[in-house]
Short mmCIF file of C-alpha atoms and ligand atoms in Angstrom, two decimals:
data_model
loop_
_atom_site.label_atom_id
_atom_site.label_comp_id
_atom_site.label_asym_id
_atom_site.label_seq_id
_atom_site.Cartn_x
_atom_site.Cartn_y
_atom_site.Cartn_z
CA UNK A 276 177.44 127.88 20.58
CA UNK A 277 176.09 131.18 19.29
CA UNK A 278 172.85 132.03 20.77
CA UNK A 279 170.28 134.98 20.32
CA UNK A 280 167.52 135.23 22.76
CA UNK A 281 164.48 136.81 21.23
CA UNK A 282 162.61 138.00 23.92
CA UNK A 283 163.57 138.94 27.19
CA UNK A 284 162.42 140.84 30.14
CA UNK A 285 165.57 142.30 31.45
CA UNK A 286 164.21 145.37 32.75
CA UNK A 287 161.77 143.75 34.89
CA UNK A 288 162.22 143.72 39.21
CA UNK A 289 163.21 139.94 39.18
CA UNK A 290 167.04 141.09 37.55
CA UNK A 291 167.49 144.55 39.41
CA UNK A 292 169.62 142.70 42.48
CA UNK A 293 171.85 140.95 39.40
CA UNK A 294 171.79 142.38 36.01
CA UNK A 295 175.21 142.96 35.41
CA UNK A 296 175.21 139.00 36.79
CA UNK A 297 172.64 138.01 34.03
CA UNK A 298 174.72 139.81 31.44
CA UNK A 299 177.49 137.90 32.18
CA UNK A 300 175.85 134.68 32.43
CA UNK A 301 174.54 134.80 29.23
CA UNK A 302 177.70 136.20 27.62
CA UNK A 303 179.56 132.91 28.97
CA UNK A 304 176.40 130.77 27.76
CA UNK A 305 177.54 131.80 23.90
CA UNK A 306 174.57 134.79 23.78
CA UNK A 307 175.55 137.24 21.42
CA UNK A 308 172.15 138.67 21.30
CA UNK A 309 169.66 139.41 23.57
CA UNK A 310 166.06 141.52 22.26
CA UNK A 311 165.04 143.26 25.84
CA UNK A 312 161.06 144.00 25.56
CA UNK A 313 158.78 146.91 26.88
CA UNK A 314 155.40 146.22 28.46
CA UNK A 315 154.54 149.70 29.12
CA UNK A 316 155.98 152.92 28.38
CA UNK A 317 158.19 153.04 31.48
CA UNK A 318 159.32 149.98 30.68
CA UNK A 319 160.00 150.61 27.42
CA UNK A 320 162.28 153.45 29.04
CA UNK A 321 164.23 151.19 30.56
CA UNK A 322 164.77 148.17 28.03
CA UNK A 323 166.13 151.13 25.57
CA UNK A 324 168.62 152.56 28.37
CA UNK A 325 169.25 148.84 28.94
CA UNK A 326 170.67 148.86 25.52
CA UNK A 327 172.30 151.48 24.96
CA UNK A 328 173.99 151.13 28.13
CA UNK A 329 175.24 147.51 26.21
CA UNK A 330 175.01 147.59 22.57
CA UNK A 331 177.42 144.63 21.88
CA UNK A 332 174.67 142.28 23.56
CA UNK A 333 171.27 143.72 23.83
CA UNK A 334 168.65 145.40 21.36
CA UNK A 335 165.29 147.20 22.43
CA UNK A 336 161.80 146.72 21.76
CA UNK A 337 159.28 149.04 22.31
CA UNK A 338 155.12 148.73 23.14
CA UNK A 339 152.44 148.54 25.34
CA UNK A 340 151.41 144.43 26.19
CA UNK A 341 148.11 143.91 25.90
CA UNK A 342 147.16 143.16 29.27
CA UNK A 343 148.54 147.12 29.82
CA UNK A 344 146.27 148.80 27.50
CA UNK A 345 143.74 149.79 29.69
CA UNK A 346 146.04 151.33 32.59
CA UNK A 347 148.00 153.35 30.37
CA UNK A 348 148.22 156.96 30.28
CA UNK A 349 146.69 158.69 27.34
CA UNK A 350 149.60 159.48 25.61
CA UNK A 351 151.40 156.39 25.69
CA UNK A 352 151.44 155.44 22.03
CA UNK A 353 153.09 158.63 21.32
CA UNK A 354 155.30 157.98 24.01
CA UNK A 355 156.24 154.18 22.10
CA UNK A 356 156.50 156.13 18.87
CA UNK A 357 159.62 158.54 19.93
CA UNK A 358 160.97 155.79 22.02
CA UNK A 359 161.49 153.98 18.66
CA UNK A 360 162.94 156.15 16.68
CA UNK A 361 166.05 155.03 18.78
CA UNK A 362 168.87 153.57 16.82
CA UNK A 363 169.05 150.86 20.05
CA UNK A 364 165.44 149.34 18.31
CA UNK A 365 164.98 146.69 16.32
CA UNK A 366 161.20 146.10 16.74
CA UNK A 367 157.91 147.36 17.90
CA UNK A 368 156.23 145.34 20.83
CA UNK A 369 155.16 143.61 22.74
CA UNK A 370 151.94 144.06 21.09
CA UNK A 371 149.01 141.27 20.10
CA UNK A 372 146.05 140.11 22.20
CA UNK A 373 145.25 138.51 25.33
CA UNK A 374 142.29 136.39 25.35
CA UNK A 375 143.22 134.51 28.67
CA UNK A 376 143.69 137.19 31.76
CA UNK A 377 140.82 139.82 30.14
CA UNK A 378 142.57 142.56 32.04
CA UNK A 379 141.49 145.17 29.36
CA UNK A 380 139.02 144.69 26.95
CA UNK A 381 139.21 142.85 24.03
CA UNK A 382 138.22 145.97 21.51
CA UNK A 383 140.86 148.40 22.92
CA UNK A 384 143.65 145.64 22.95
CA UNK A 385 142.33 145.28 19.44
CA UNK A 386 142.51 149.28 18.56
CA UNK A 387 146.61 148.85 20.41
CA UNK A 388 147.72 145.76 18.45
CA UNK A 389 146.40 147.52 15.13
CA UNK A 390 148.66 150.77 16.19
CA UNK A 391 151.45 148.87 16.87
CA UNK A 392 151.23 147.40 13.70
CA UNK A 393 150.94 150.78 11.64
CA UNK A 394 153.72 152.50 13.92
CA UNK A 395 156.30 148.81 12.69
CA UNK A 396 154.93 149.29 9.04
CA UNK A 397 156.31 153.32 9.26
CA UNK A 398 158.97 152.48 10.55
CA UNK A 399 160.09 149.51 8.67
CA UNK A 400 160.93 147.49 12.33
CA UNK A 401 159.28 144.03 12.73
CA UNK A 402 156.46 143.56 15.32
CA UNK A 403 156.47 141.13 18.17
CA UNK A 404 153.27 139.22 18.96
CA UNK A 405 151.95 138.60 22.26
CA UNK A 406 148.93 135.54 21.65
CA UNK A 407 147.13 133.91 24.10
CA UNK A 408 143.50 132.35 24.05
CA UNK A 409 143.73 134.82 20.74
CA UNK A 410 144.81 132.89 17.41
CA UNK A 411 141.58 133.53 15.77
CA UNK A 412 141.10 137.07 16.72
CA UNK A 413 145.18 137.97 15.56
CA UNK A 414 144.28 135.71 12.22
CA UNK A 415 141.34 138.54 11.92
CA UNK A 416 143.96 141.60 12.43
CA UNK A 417 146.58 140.11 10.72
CA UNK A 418 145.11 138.99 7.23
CA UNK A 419 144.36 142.35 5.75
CA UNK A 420 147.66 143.05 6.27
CA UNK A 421 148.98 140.54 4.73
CA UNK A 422 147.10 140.80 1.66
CA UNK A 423 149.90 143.79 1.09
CA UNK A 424 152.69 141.17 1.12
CA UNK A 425 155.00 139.21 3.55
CA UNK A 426 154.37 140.63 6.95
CA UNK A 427 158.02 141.05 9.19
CA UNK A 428 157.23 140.29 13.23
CA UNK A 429 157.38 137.60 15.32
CA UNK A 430 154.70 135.09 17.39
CA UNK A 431 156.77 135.21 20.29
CA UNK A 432 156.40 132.35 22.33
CA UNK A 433 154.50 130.64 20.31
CA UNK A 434 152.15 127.30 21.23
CA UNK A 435 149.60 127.27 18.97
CA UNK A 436 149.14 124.20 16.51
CA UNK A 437 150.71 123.65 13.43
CA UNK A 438 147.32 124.72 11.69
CA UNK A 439 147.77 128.34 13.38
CA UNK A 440 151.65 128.05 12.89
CA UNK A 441 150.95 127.44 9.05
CA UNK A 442 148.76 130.46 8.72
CA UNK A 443 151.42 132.68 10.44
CA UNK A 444 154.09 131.25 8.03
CA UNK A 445 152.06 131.87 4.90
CA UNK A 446 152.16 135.35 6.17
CA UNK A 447 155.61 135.83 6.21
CA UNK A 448 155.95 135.81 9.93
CA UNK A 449 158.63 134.18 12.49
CA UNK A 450 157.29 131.58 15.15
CA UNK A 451 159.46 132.02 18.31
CA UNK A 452 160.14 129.23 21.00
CA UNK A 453 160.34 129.72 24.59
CA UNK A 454 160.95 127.33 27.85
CA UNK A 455 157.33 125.70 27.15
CA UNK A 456 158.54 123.69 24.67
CA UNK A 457 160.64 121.70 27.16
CA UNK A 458 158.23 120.68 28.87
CA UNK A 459 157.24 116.73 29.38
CA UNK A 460 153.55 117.36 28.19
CA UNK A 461 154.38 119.57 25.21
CA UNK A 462 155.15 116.74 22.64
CA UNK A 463 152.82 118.30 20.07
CA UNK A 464 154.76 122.01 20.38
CA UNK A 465 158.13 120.19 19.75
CA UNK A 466 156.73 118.91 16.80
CA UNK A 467 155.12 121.97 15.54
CA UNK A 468 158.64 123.39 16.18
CA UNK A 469 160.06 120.74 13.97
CA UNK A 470 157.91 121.55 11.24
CA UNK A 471 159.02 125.37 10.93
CA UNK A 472 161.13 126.49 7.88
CA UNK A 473 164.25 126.82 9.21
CA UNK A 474 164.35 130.36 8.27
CA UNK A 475 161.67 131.26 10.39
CA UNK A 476 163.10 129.57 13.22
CA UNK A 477 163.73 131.82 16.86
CA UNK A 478 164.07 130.83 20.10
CA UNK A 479 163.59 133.06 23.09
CA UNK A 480 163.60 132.60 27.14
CA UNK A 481 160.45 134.90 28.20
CA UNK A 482 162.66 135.26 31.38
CA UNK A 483 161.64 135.86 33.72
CA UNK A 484 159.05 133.58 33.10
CA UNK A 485 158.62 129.90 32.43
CA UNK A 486 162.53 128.15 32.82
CA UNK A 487 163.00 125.42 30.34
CA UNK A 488 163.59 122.05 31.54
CA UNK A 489 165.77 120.87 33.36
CA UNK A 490 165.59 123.80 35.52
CA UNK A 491 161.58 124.43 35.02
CA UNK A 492 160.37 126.07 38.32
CA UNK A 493 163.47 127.57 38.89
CA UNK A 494 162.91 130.90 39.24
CA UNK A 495 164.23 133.72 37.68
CA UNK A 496 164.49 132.32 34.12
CA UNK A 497 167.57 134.42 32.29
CA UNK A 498 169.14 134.56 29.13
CA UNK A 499 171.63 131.32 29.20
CA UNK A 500 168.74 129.35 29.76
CA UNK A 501 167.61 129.62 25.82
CA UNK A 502 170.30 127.08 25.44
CA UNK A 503 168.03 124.07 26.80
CA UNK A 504 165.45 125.60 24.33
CA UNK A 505 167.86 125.65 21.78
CA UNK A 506 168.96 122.14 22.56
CA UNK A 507 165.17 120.45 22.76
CA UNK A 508 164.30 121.68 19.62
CA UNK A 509 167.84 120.54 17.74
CA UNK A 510 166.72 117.00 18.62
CA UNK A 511 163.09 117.58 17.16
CA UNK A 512 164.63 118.53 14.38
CA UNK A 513 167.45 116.22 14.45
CA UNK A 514 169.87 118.46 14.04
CA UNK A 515 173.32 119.75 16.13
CA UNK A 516 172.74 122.07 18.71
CA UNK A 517 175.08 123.96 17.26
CA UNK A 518 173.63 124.28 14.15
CA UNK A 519 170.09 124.89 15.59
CA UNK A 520 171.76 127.78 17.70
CA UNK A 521 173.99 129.46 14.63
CA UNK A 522 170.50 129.18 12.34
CA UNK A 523 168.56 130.58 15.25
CA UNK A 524 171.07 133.56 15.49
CA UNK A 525 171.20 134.02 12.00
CA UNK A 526 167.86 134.59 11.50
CA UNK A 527 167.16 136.94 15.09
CA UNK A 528 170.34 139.22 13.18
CA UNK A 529 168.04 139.07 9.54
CA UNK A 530 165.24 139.93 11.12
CA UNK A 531 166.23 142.79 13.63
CA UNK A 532 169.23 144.17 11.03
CA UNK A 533 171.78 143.66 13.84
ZN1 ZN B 771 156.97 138.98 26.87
#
């Protein structure tokens, strides 16, 4: 199997006693592609040294999350702006709005998301989408934007209905799967996920968060656990694994120009 896992925390404390252990684990898995993702501008940092350091496997992308924006230092978007210049990424994020944890306010997450977006549009790099408790309020940012043309970015991790999910797609945009869509109670997700176009299609881990099924709870989540993902959403879609995992990859190397 051929896997590409969207989104990925690698740089984060959970991996630092095993990374070279996670690497390999998710070479072995059938990952050839792995999208590391800032949070903040340190972070950021380190997700672009993470690539460099391994360009056959990993890609960078660089951003403040929103639940960040209000504890950054003043310069950070310029900070995010030379950090992707770098040849290692493939995207701007993550970026998008938080509407559950309200750890910054709702107007400056608002004024970040919109910066992110310009810095992807100069750039010509797809965006990644952080959205939680927030489909409305993204719909708000997004539209405008979209009256231009087809947006590139991702909703990473997406669980949102297929109402939302059809909005995104008219926009152009890639709906991303994580672990969630495992899980026992998340029968209507799988089905959204078996209604996307199959050429806006990812799947993604989140790790270190949220382990797919079977191995839900199981803590750190890593890379060569997309591969339940990937396999729970083949039989949605009644497809092969494999197939759901080359079409997967396919469209992660489209979309990031790997
Ligand atoms: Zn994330």
């Amino acid at each position: 199997m051929k896997l590409f896992d969207t989104h990925a925390h690698l740089d984060s404390e959970p991996f630092d006693e095993d990374r070279e252990g996670v690497l390999e684990r998710a070479r072995g898995a059938g990952l050839v592609g792995i999208c590391v993702v800032g949070c903040t501008v340190p972070s950021s940092q380190k997700c672009c040294e993470l690539a460099a350091a391994h360009p056959d496997l990993l890609c960078a992308a660089v951003g403040i999350q929103p639940n960040y924006v209000s504890s950054v230092e003043p310069a950070a978007m310029e900070a995010i702006a030379a950090l992707a210049e770098r040849p290692e990424v493939v995207a701007i994020g993550e970026t998008g709005l938080d509407g559950y944890w309200q750890d910054a306010p709702m107007d400056l997450q608002r004024e970040f998301f919109e910066q992110h977006l310009e810095l992807a549009a100069q750039l010509d790099k797809p965006f990644i989408v952080h959205m939680r408790d927030s489909g409305e309020e993204i719909l708000q940012v997004l539209t405008p934007r979209a009256a231009g043309g087809p947006l590139r970015g991702i909703m990473h991790s997406f669980t949102g209905d297929w109402e939302l999910a059809e909005a995104f797609l008219a926009m152009g945009l890639h709906l991303s799967f994580a672990g969630m869509v495992t899980f026992k109670k998340s029968a209507e997700l799988r089905h959204v996920a078996s209604r996307v176009p199959a050429d806006r299609l990812l799947i993604e881990t989140d790790s270190p968060y949220l382990s797919p099924e079977p191995l839900r709870g199981k803590r750190p989540n890593e890379p060569a656990r997309v591969v339940h993902t990937a396999r729970c959403i083949a039989e949605a879609r009644g497809v092969s694994p494999e197939s759901l995992a080359e079409l997967t990859t396919e469209n992660a190397v489209r979309l990031f120009r790997r």
